Backbone as CSV, one residue per row, in Angstrom:
resi,resn,N_x,N_y,N_z,CA_x,CA_y,CA_z,C_x,C_y,C_z
1,MET,13.884,-34.061,-27.248,12.252,-34.170,-27.356,11.067,-34.448,-28.085
2,SER,10.408,-34.738,-28.940,10.221,-34.785,-30.027,9.082,-33.305,-29.650
3,ARG,8.824,-32.891,-31.146,7.416,-31.341,-30.841,6.063,-32.082,-30.329
4,PRO,5.547,-30.829,-29.540,4.034,-31.023,-29.294,3.010,-31.797,-30.157
5,ASP,3.388,-31.151,-31.465,1.937,-31.546,-32.541,2.258,-33.210,-32.706
6,ALA,3.718,-34.127,-32.726,3.443,-35.042,-32.711,3.005,-36.020,-31.506
7,LEU,3.391,-35.620,-30.576,3.006,-36.045,-28.894,1.577,-36.034,-28.721
8,SER,1.201,-34.860,-29.033,-0.032,-34.121,-28.211,-1.212,-35.161,-28.309
9,GLU,-1.882,-36.460,-29.149,-2.347,-37.317,-29.226,-1.960,-38.598,-27.964
10,ARG,-1.255,-38.316,-27.786,-0.616,-39.693,-26.919,-0.459,-39.053,-25.546
11,LEU,0.207,-37.789,-25.047,0.567,-37.386,-24.533,0.042,-37.029,-23.644
12,LEU,-1.129,-35.797,-23.978,-1.803,-34.992,-23.607,-2.803,-35.054,-22.434
13,THR,-1.926,-35.966,-21.697,-3.626,-36.228,-20.578,-2.906,-35.404,-18.945
14,ALA,-4.162,-35.504,-18.337,-4.209,-34.799,-17.020,-2.642,-35.569,-16.081
15,ALA,-2.872,-36.737,-16.231,-1.841,-37.400,-15.923,-0.515,-37.115,-15.803
16,VAL,-0.265,-37.008,-17.372,0.972,-36.239,-18.246,1.026,-35.446,-17.320
17,LEU,0.490,-34.379,-17.528,0.510,-33.106,-17.197,0.499,-32.636,-15.881
18,ARG,0.077,-33.525,-15.307,0.657,-33.259,-13.445,1.938,-34.090,-12.819
19,GLU,2.370,-34.905,-13.761,3.859,-35.092,-13.755,4.509,-34.408,-14.141
20,ARG,4.119,-33.642,-15.451,5.596,-32.425,-15.937,5.746,-31.321,-14.724
21,PHE,4.341,-31.009,-14.388,4.636,-29.911,-13.500,5.026,-30.247,-12.251
22,SER,5.320,-31.083,-11.700,6.101,-31.829,-10.896,7.296,-31.839,-10.446
23,GLN,7.946,-32.443,-11.984,9.544,-32.548,-12.484,9.804,-31.346,-13.025
24,SER,9.529,-30.699,-13.950,9.974,-29.744,-14.858,10.244,-28.325,-13.933
25,SER,10.807,-27.495,-14.515,10.631,-25.393,-14.724,10.348,-25.335,-15.379
26,PRO,10.013,-24.173,-15.009,9.075,-23.637,-16.299,10.417,-23.093,-16.878
27,PRO,9.663,-22.558,-18.072,10.775,-21.700,-19.176,11.353,-20.295,-18.741
28,ALA,12.064,-19.848,-19.477,12.055,-18.097,-19.780,11.084,-17.450,-19.388
29,VAL,11.308,-16.450,-18.901,10.514,-14.950,-18.583,10.306,-14.519,-20.155
30,MET,9.003,-14.232,-20.574,8.689,-13.982,-21.691,8.157,-12.435,-21.670
31,ARG,9.092,-11.792,-22.226,8.610,-10.100,-23.179,7.940,-10.036,-24.071
32,ASP,6.757,-8.832,-23.984,6.844,-8.001,-25.408,7.982,-7.568,-25.554
33,ASP,8.036,-7.086,-27.015,9.027,-5.825,-27.316,8.862,-4.599,-26.823
34,ALA,8.054,-4.063,-26.141,7.390,-3.059,-26.080,6.980,-2.980,-23.783
35,ALA,7.709,-4.062,-24.165,7.455,-4.075,-22.570,8.434,-2.824,-21.897
36,PRO,7.860,-1.978,-20.200,8.327,-1.059,-20.075,9.178,-1.735,-18.864
37,ASP,9.760,-0.868,-18.261,10.551,-1.207,-16.663,10.354,-2.034,-15.339
38,ARG,9.480,-0.319,-15.860,8.322,-0.359,-14.160,6.969,-0.973,-14.730
39,LEU,6.678,-2.553,-13.944,5.612,-3.600,-14.496,4.690,-3.581,-13.581
40,ARG,3.605,-3.760,-13.105,2.500,-4.043,-11.880,2.249,-5.782,-11.749
41,PRO,2.153,-6.321,-10.918,1.671,-7.578,-10.909,0.748,-8.348,-10.819
42,ALA,0.597,-9.288,-12.438,-0.772,-10.008,-12.240,-1.087,-11.228,-12.115
43,ALA,-1.947,-12.131,-12.473,-1.893,-13.366,-12.950,-3.228,-14.209,-13.784
44,VAL,-3.194,-14.404,-14.239,-4.457,-15.174,-14.958,-4.134,-16.721,-15.289
45,LEU,-5.293,-17.338,-15.052,-5.846,-18.653,-14.756,-5.521,-19.282,-16.375
46,VAL,-5.064,-20.107,-16.190,-5.042,-20.854,-17.749,-5.414,-22.290,-17.440
47,PRO,-6.948,-22.194,-18.188,-7.616,-23.474,-17.529,-7.980,-24.882,-18.398
48,LEU,-7.340,-26.013,-18.175,-7.168,-26.552,-19.116,-9.063,-27.611,-18.303
49,VAL,-9.515,-27.805,-19.565,-10.445,-28.714,-19.471,-9.971,-30.242,-19.982
50,GLU,-10.750,-31.290,-18.787,-10.460,-32.795,-19.477,-11.995,-32.696,-20.066
51,ARG,-12.136,-32.805,-21.247,-13.043,-33.430,-22.489,-12.532,-34.947,-22.619
52,GLY,-13.729,-35.479,-23.238,-13.222,-37.080,-23.197,-12.387,-37.286,-24.425
53,ASP,-12.550,-36.174,-25.441,-11.851,-36.320,-26.696,-10.278,-35.760,-26.562
54,GLY,-9.850,-35.165,-25.253,-8.789,-34.658,-25.275,-9.133,-32.905,-24.540
55,LEU,-7.987,-32.682,-24.024,-7.512,-30.999,-23.210,-8.129,-30.540,-23.909
56,THR,-8.712,-29.122,-23.394,-9.309,-27.987,-24.052,-8.625,-27.033,-22.879
57,VAL,-8.453,-26.221,-23.423,-8.205,-24.254,-23.525,-9.363,-23.941,-22.922
58,LEU,-9.618,-23.287,-21.482,-11.041,-22.515,-21.660,-10.042,-21.083,-22.132
59,LEU,-11.110,-20.032,-22.414,-10.953,-18.936,-22.761,-11.383,-17.943,-22.938
60,THR,-12.002,-16.431,-22.786,-13.012,-15.635,-22.464,-12.728,-14.795,-23.776
61,ARG,-13.273,-14.180,-24.504,-13.973,-12.438,-25.168,-14.137,-11.610,-24.304
62,ARG,-13.230,-10.654,-24.012,-13.406,-9.063,-23.474,-14.760,-8.808,-24.125
63,THR,-15.354,-7.966,-23.675,-16.614,-6.885,-23.983,-15.964,-5.831,-24.613
64,ASP,-16.720,-5.233,-25.719,-15.844,-4.044,-26.408,-15.947,-2.440,-25.880
65,HIS,-16.728,-2.668,-25.216,-16.801,-1.179,-23.888,-15.346,-1.477,-23.191
66,LEU,-14.964,-2.363,-22.400,-14.221,-2.271,-21.405,-12.736,-1.351,-21.820
67,HIS,-12.029,-0.438,-20.851,-11.416,0.536,-21.532,-9.468,-0.437,-21.676
68,HIS,-9.045,-1.428,-21.176,-8.237,-1.914,-21.693,-8.664,-3.244,-22.668
69,HIS,-7.986,-3.713,-24.000,-8.140,-4.611,-23.964,-9.776,-4.714,-24.404
70,PRO,-10.506,-3.919,-25.169,-11.624,-4.542,-25.496,-11.571,-5.414,-26.947
71,GLY,-12.793,-6.682,-26.514,-12.549,-7.293,-27.870,-11.690,-8.742,-27.733
72,GLN,-10.897,-8.417,-26.968,-9.309,-9.554,-27.232,-9.613,-10.751,-26.178
73,VAL,-9.373,-11.604,-26.819,-9.197,-12.564,-26.505,-8.122,-13.165,-25.247
74,SER,-8.849,-13.561,-23.991,-7.950,-13.463,-22.828,-8.412,-14.872,-21.905
75,PHE,-7.541,-15.238,-20.854,-7.598,-15.761,-19.907,-7.957,-15.178,-18.826
76,PRO,-8.893,-15.859,-17.693,-9.045,-15.338,-16.821,-8.652,-14.787,-15.908
77,GLY,-8.643,-13.460,-15.359,-7.433,-12.858,-14.571,-7.210,-11.659,-14.415
78,GLY,-6.349,-11.139,-13.642,-6.433,-9.188,-13.660,-5.638,-9.338,-13.004
79,ARG,-5.402,-7.876,-11.883,-4.053,-7.451,-11.268,-4.523,-8.435,-9.752
80,VAL,-3.135,-7.970,-9.096,-2.644,-8.721,-8.144,-3.102,-7.169,-6.641
81,GLU,-4.501,-8.240,-6.110,-4.850,-7.218,-4.781,-4.369,-7.344,-3.673
82,ALA,-4.555,-6.414,-2.910,-2.915,-6.556,-1.362,-3.967,-7.603,-0.129
83,GLY,-5.077,-8.023,-0.974,-5.572,-9.228,0.017,-5.105,-10.720,-0.166
84,ASP,-4.525,-10.494,-1.475,-4.165,-11.814,-2.185,-2.648,-12.237,-1.839
85,LYS,-2.610,-13.529,-1.054,-1.160,-13.677,-0.745,-0.245,-14.407,-1.732
86,ASP,-1.017,-14.726,-2.639,-0.131,-15.300,-3.722,-0.381,-15.041,-5.273
87,ALA,-0.176,-15.690,-6.123,-0.366,-15.136,-7.435,-1.751,-16.795,-7.771
88,GLU,-1.414,-17.339,-7.012,-2.734,-18.693,-7.757,-3.772,-17.971,-7.013
89,MET,-3.967,-17.036,-5.858,-5.330,-16.643,-5.167,-5.762,-15.478,-6.118
90,THR,-4.584,-14.957,-6.784,-5.651,-13.757,-7.208,-6.143,-14.394,-9.095
91,ALA,-5.350,-15.669,-9.775,-6.206,-16.104,-10.578,-7.339,-16.672,-10.491
92,LEU,-7.305,-17.800,-8.962,-8.909,-17.813,-8.897,-9.360,-16.555,-8.682
93,ARG,-9.017,-16.138,-7.497,-9.944,-14.761,-6.917,-10.596,-14.497,-8.522
94,GLU,-9.665,-13.942,-9.345,-10.012,-13.201,-10.862,-11.276,-14.414,-11.580
95,THR,-11.156,-15.590,-11.686,-11.490,-16.207,-12.451,-12.774,-16.475,-11.854
96,HIS,-13.308,-16.770,-10.833,-14.291,-16.467,-10.362,-15.395,-15.459,-10.001
97,GLU,-14.728,-14.297,-10.165,-15.820,-13.056,-10.092,-15.769,-12.825,-12.138
98,GLU,-14.995,-13.970,-12.606,-15.280,-12.983,-14.035,-16.340,-14.140,-14.824
99,ILE,-15.599,-15.296,-14.283,-16.907,-16.119,-15.328,-17.734,-17.118,-14.197
100,GLY,-17.493,-16.949,-13.041,-17.766,-18.098,-11.645,-17.891,-18.587,-11.980
101,LEU,-16.490,-19.671,-12.131,-16.238,-21.018,-11.764,-15.691,-21.130,-10.314
102,HIS,-15.582,-21.428,-8.910,-15.405,-21.529,-7.791,-14.213,-22.579,-8.374
103,PRO,-13.257,-21.507,-6.967,-11.492,-21.816,-6.740,-11.849,-23.857,-6.452
104,ASP,-12.972,-23.948,-6.114,-12.937,-25.290,-5.473,-12.957,-26.257,-6.369
105,ARG,-13.300,-26.232,-7.967,-13.026,-26.631,-9.125,-12.447,-27.026,-9.784
106,VAL,-11.274,-25.982,-9.114,-9.709,-26.195,-10.176,-8.744,-26.780,-9.666
107,GLU,-8.021,-27.735,-9.983,-6.998,-28.370,-9.237,-5.709,-27.679,-10.140
108,LEU,-4.853,-26.833,-9.124,-3.757,-26.098,-9.446,-2.784,-27.191,-9.759
109,LEU,-1.932,-27.310,-10.783,-0.822,-27.812,-11.821,0.288,-26.939,-11.134
110,GLY,0.234,-26.176,-11.491,1.763,-24.907,-11.369,1.615,-24.383,-11.764
111,VAL,2.836,-22.971,-11.931,2.633,-21.666,-12.666,3.635,-21.612,-14.074
112,LEU,4.091,-20.723,-14.554,4.665,-20.590,-15.940,5.935,-19.111,-14.844
113,SER,6.681,-18.822,-16.186,7.227,-18.048,-15.731,6.703,-16.935,-16.271
114,GLU,6.933,-15.462,-15.219,6.269,-14.747,-15.892,6.178,-13.914,-17.301
115,TYR,5.208,-13.642,-17.904,5.269,-12.435,-18.970,4.465,-10.896,-18.501
116,HIS,5.976,-10.160,-19.077,6.092,-9.062,-19.513,5.434,-8.338,-20.480
117,THR,3.846,-7.586,-20.215,3.022,-7.286,-21.187,3.538,-5.647,-21.794
118,GLY,3.731,-4.932,-23.095,3.398,-4.404,-23.242,2.568,-2.890,-22.479
119,THR,1.444,-3.311,-22.019,0.280,-2.549,-21.137,1.386,-2.413,-19.876
120,GLY,2.193,-3.410,-19.828,2.286,-2.354,-17.999,2.861,-3.688,-17.156
121,PHE,2.397,-4.793,-17.174,2.023,-6.036,-16.218,3.148,-7.074,-15.820
122,ARG,3.542,-7.493,-15.044,4.281,-8.915,-14.826,3.118,-9.840,-15.011
123,VAL,2.597,-10.761,-15.810,1.618,-11.695,-15.693,2.344,-13.011,-15.125
124,THR,1.912,-13.541,-14.053,2.277,-14.952,-13.952,0.958,-15.818,-14.136
125,PRO,0.932,-17.104,-14.840,0.165,-17.749,-15.343,0.106,-18.714,-14.492
126,VAL,-0.972,-19.400,-14.040,-1.448,-20.508,-13.207,-1.924,-21.683,-13.770
127,VAL,-1.587,-22.458,-13.806,-2.399,-23.604,-15.007,-3.067,-24.788,-13.579
128,GLY,-4.377,-24.983,-14.307,-5.076,-25.899,-13.407,-6.216,-26.275,-14.412
129,LEU,-6.474,-27.446,-13.946,-7.106,-28.328,-14.578,-8.693,-28.649,-13.643
130,ILE,-9.649,-28.995,-14.642,-11.266,-28.263,-14.417,-11.138,-29.959,-15.180
131,GLN,-12.470,-30.499,-14.260,-13.255,-31.647,-14.646,-14.501,-31.171,-14.779
132,PRO,-15.379,-31.644,-15.599,-16.411,-31.535,-16.534,-17.097,-32.486,-15.095
133,PRO,-18.571,-32.131,-14.811,-19.390,-30.530,-15.564,-18.873,-30.055,-14.076
134,PHE,-18.793,-28.584,-14.764,-19.012,-27.402,-14.532,-19.354,-26.455,-14.891
135,ASP,-20.713,-25.672,-13.879,-21.542,-23.875,-14.054,-20.417,-22.805,-14.212
136,LEU,-21.110,-21.876,-15.554,-20.060,-21.070,-15.193,-21.168,-19.699,-15.243
137,THR,-20.619,-18.501,-14.821,-21.540,-17.573,-14.932,-20.978,-16.249,-15.242
138,PRO,-20.519,-15.837,-16.304,-20.091,-15.162,-16.650,-20.439,-13.770,-16.307
139,ASP,-19.402,-12.598,-15.730,-19.825,-11.356,-15.541,-20.040,-10.462,-17.485
140,THR,-21.372,-10.308,-16.971,-21.613,-9.971,-18.518,-20.636,-8.282,-18.939
141,PHE,-20.469,-7.209,-17.722,-19.862,-6.139,-17.725,-18.487,-6.738,-18.887
142,GLU,-18.064,-7.550,-18.444,-16.497,-7.842,-18.548,-16.330,-8.772,-19.622
143,VAL,-17.756,-9.736,-19.776,-16.875,-11.364,-20.346,-17.967,-11.095,-21.350
144,ALA,-17.923,-11.288,-23.093,-19.024,-11.570,-24.076,-18.984,-12.741,-24.791
145,GLU,-18.121,-13.489,-24.167,-18.199,-14.702,-24.521,-17.206,-15.670,-24.233
146,ILE,-17.321,-16.989,-23.854,-16.805,-18.463,-23.105,-16.805,-19.086,-23.863
147,PHE,-15.587,-19.751,-24.695,-15.297,-20.644,-25.124,-14.114,-21.989,-25.217
148,GLU,-14.174,-22.798,-25.360,-13.006,-23.385,-25.466,-11.881,-23.895,-27.125
149,VAL,-10.716,-24.022,-26.639,-9.894,-24.773,-27.829,-9.022,-26.005,-27.568
150,PRO,-8.920,-27.180,-28.573,-8.130,-27.719,-28.362,-6.696,-27.859,-27.534
151,LEU,-6.539,-28.098,-26.885,-5.070,-28.043,-26.131,-3.774,-27.950,-27.404
152,SER,-4.059,-29.628,-28.225,-3.017,-29.981,-29.342,-2.927,-28.779,-30.381
153,PHE,-4.097,-27.695,-30.941,-4.080,-26.963,-31.842,-3.800,-25.791,-31.010
154,LEU,-3.523,-25.031,-29.796,-2.296,-24.416,-30.068,-0.860,-24.339,-29.145
155,ILE,-0.588,-25.472,-29.114,1.008,-25.586,-28.638,1.348,-26.692,-30.068
156,ASP,0.479,-26.550,-31.023,1.611,-26.611,-32.112,1.532,-25.883,-33.262
157,PRO,3.401,-25.974,-33.444,3.470,-24.488,-33.729,3.524,-24.233,-35.267
158,ALA,2.629,-25.209,-35.814,2.259,-24.799,-37.302,0.576,-24.078,-37.458
159,ASN,0.140,-24.081,-36.431,-0.890,-22.522,-36.241,-0.427,-21.356,-35.339
160,ARG,0.485,-21.140,-35.489,0.889,-19.785,-34.790,1.649,-19.160,-35.726
161,ARG,1.272,-17.977,-35.793,2.298,-16.925,-36.818,3.059,-15.874,-35.868
162,GLN,4.073,-15.101,-36.828,4.156,-13.797,-36.012,3.683,-12.060,-36.339
163,GLU,2.752,-11.638,-36.273,2.110,-10.469,-37.056,3.055,-9.334,-35.996
164,GLN,2.767,-8.322,-36.786,3.261,-7.100,-36.398,1.882,-5.748,-36.793
165,LEU,2.319,-5.160,-35.095,1.154,-3.926,-35.346,2.155,-2.555,-35.538
166,LEU,1.731,-1.391,-35.567,2.191,-0.008,-35.223,1.532,0.648,-34.188
167,ILE,1.945,1.007,-33.181,1.878,1.093,-32.109,2.666,2.576,-32.144
168,ASP,2.340,4.058,-31.353,3.009,4.992,-31.720,4.067,5.202,-32.279
169,GLY,4.003,4.782,-33.340,4.457,5.043,-34.240,5.895,3.543,-34.472
170,ARG,5.861,2.954,-33.855,6.712,1.806,-33.589,5.888,0.322,-33.799
171,ALA,6.545,-0.617,-34.721,6.419,-1.271,-35.415,6.323,-2.532,-33.469
172,ARG,5.245,-2.997,-33.100,5.260,-4.618,-32.180,4.911,-5.872,-32.707
173,THR,5.737,-7.148,-32.420,5.925,-8.070,-32.895,5.422,-8.591,-32.063
174,TYR,4.391,-9.817,-32.249,3.590,-10.662,-31.666,3.161,-11.682,-32.112
175,TYR,2.588,-12.643,-31.235,2.779,-14.284,-31.973,0.885,-13.877,-31.846
176,ALA,0.207,-14.771,-32.974,-1.054,-14.890,-33.148,-1.873,-16.323,-33.615
177,MET,-2.541,-16.377,-33.269,-3.139,-18.131,-33.468,-4.490,-17.869,-33.874
178,PRO,-4.997,-18.301,-34.726,-6.076,-17.535,-35.434,-7.040,-19.033,-35.257
179,TRP,-8.253,-19.561,-34.780,-8.988,-20.226,-34.127,-10.816,-19.888,-34.861
180,GLN,-10.903,-20.561,-35.665,-12.393,-20.075,-36.195,-12.634,-18.685,-36.682
181,HIS,-13.091,-18.458,-35.485,-13.521,-16.497,-36.308,-12.795,-16.173,-34.682
182,HIS,-12.233,-16.511,-34.228,-11.369,-15.604,-33.249,-9.689,-15.675,-33.245
183,HIS,-9.468,-14.347,-32.599,-8.152,-14.170,-32.985,-7.248,-14.372,-31.936
184,ILE,-6.357,-15.350,-31.451,-5.768,-15.315,-30.383,-4.833,-14.719,-30.958
185,TRP,-4.142,-13.750,-29.818,-3.545,-12.618,-30.370,-2.485,-11.793,-28.701
186,GLY,-1.720,-11.698,-29.013,-0.968,-10.795,-28.121,0.024,-11.585,-26.542
187,ALA,-0.204,-11.245,-25.179,0.377,-11.810,-24.351,-1.011,-13.176,-24.261
188,THR,-1.891,-13.411,-24.657,-2.583,-14.644,-24.376,-2.097,-15.126,-25.350
189,ALA,-1.879,-15.134,-26.654,-0.819,-16.333,-27.532,0.780,-16.444,-27.029
190,GLY,1.127,-15.635,-26.242,2.139,-15.334,-25.635,2.401,-16.537,-24.609
191,MET,1.696,-16.746,-23.914,1.337,-17.765,-22.836,1.307,-18.867,-23.391
192,LEU,0.530,-19.340,-24.605,0.413,-20.065,-25.034,2.094,-21.146,-25.593
193,VAL,2.673,-19.834,-26.074,3.815,-20.940,-26.083,4.574,-21.002,-25.755
194,MET,4.689,-20.178,-24.255,5.533,-20.578,-22.808,4.972,-22.074,-22.877
195,LEU,3.898,-22.552,-22.268,2.795,-23.321,-22.386,3.665,-24.627,-23.156
196,SER,3.654,-24.588,-24.019,4.203,-24.853,-25.484,5.594,-25.683,-25.194
197,ARG,6.435,-24.732,-24.482,7.682,-25.113,-24.072,7.587,-25.547,-23.439
198,PHE,7.096,-25.244,-22.375,7.447,-25.750,-21.399,7.283,-27.287,-21.242
199,LEU,5.775,-27.488,-22.064,5.460,-29.522,-22.318,6.770,-30.001,-23.397
200,GLY,7.488,-29.163,-23.554,8.725,-29.639,-24.887,8.903,-29.839,-25.882
201,GLU,8.377,-27.932,-26.311,8.435,-27.408,-27.697,10.027,-26.900,-27.861
202,PRO,11.061,-27.468,-28.353,12.057,-26.371,-28.833,11.681,-24.808,-28.927
203,GLU,13.166,-24.721,-27.960,13.385,-22.520,-28.318,13.415,-22.638,-29.807
């Protein structure tokens, strides 16, 4: 199959994504190179917005004072709680809490394989489609900014790179996707690579 960057303008539509999720298996589990053996379950929503000029991915920037991942770009989501029946429920609940998007506004397309993070979570990415217009009310304690990036940009391999960071004396390698003044990296970038592979990018 051709690379996503060659297909994006023609095939990246809501209808094609629905068909893809109904027929295809998710890609392999992805792990940060520093992921521990014991992991806590979590889920995020990968929100795809159907705009007139193409699909976009809705992302958030976390506030700078948070203990975990301050200032980083992320998907809305969080750890699984006792009352959550599945990853979809976790992702929708956390999204509603973080950015005020009601679960009824999300058309669930499917899930990708787990992403195991260096911070000790096994995250299930839940992919959902959102039709405008919709209202967002961010939790200002957690969310500093909400923005959208074209899906075609994020799944184009030419727009990503691998970077290294020294943590506790060990070099960790991760994906990064710079977009305007944002630096999308780590688990968020890794899950976007998973989505790209699901859509047809050769591994």
